[in-house]
Amino acid sequence: MKPACPICGGRREPGQTTFTAELGFGVVVVRHVPALVCDQCGEEWIDDPVAVALEAVVEEVRAKQSLVEVTDWRERAV
Ligand SMILES: [Zn+2]
């Protein structure tokens, strides 16, 4: 049984979210990131391995110093 949403008690279902990170000099947007999404309040949870991979994307963009970087999880996930 899946753990209920700690905020509203709703069900957490596998879904997708858009991850954004503010870097100061720019922003990173990663679309279609796998996440658990509450079917009632819409709160999202990203699994640790996914969060680690997102952090790597952020570091990559930080190194490039892009003002805006929009990418898609499905193009990166292997
Ligand atoms: Zn909820």
Coordinates of C-alpha atoms and ligand atoms in Angstrom, one line a residue:
M1 CA 0.0 0.0 0.0
K2 CA 1.3 3.4 -0.9
P3 CA 1.8 5.9 1.9
A4 CA -0.8 8.6 2.0
C5 CA -0.1 12.3 1.4
P6 CA 1.1 13.7 4.8
I7 CA -0.6 17.0 4.0
C8 CA -4.1 16.1 3.1
G9 CA -4.3 12.3 3.4
G10 CA -4.9 11.9 -0.3
R11 CA -3.4 9.1 -2.5
R12 CA 0.1 9.5 -4.0
E13 CA 0.1 8.3 -7.6
P14 CA 3.0 8.0 -10.0
G15 CA 3.1 11.0 -12.3
Q16 CA 5.2 13.7 -13.7
T17 CA 6.3 17.1 -12.6
T18 CA 8.3 20.1 -13.9
F19 CA 11.4 20.7 -11.9
T20 CA 12.8 24.2 -11.7
A21 CA 15.9 25.5 -9.9
E22 CA 17.0 29.1 -9.4
L23 CA 20.7 29.5 -9.8
G24 CA 21.0 33.3 -9.2
F25 CA 22.3 34.0 -12.7
G26 CA 19.7 31.9 -14.4
V27 CA 17.2 29.1 -14.1
V28 CA 17.0 25.4 -15.0
V29 CA 13.8 23.8 -16.0
V30 CA 13.5 20.0 -16.4
R31 CA 10.2 18.8 -17.8
H32 CA 8.5 15.4 -17.4
V33 CA 10.3 14.4 -14.3
P34 CA 8.9 11.3 -12.7
A35 CA 7.4 11.9 -9.3
L36 CA 4.7 10.9 -6.9
V37 CA 1.8 13.3 -7.1
C38 CA -1.1 13.6 -4.6
D39 CA -4.4 13.2 -6.4
Q40 CA -6.0 15.7 -4.0
C41 CA -3.7 18.6 -3.3
G42 CA -1.2 18.1 -6.1
E43 CA 1.9 18.0 -3.8
E44 CA 4.8 16.3 -5.4
W45 CA 7.6 14.0 -4.2
I46 CA 10.7 13.2 -6.2
D47 CA 12.6 10.0 -5.5
D48 CA 16.2 10.2 -4.3
P49 CA 17.9 8.8 -7.4
V50 CA 15.9 11.2 -9.5
A51 CA 16.8 14.1 -7.2
V52 CA 20.5 13.1 -7.5
A53 CA 20.3 13.1 -11.3
L54 CA 18.5 16.5 -11.2
E55 CA 21.3 17.9 -9.1
A56 CA 23.8 16.7 -11.8
V57 CA 21.8 18.6 -14.4
V58 CA 21.9 21.7 -12.2
E59 CA 25.6 21.5 -11.8
E60 CA 26.0 21.0 -15.6
V61 CA 24.0 24.2 -16.2
R62 CA 25.9 26.1 -13.5
A63 CA 29.1 25.2 -15.3
K64 CA 27.8 26.5 -18.6
Q65 CA 26.4 29.7 -16.9
S66 CA 23.2 29.5 -19.1
L67 CA 20.6 32.1 -18.3
V68 CA 17.8 29.8 -19.1
E69 CA 18.1 26.0 -19.6
V70 CA 15.1 24.0 -20.5
T71 CA 15.5 20.3 -20.8
D72 CA 13.4 17.2 -20.8
W73 CA 13.9 14.3 -18.4
R74 CA 13.0 11.8 -21.1
E75 CA 15.9 12.9 -23.3
R76 CA 18.3 12.3 -20.4
A77 CA 17.0 9.2 -18.6
V78 CA 18.7 6.0 -19.9
Ligands
ZN1 ZN -2.2 15.8 -0.6

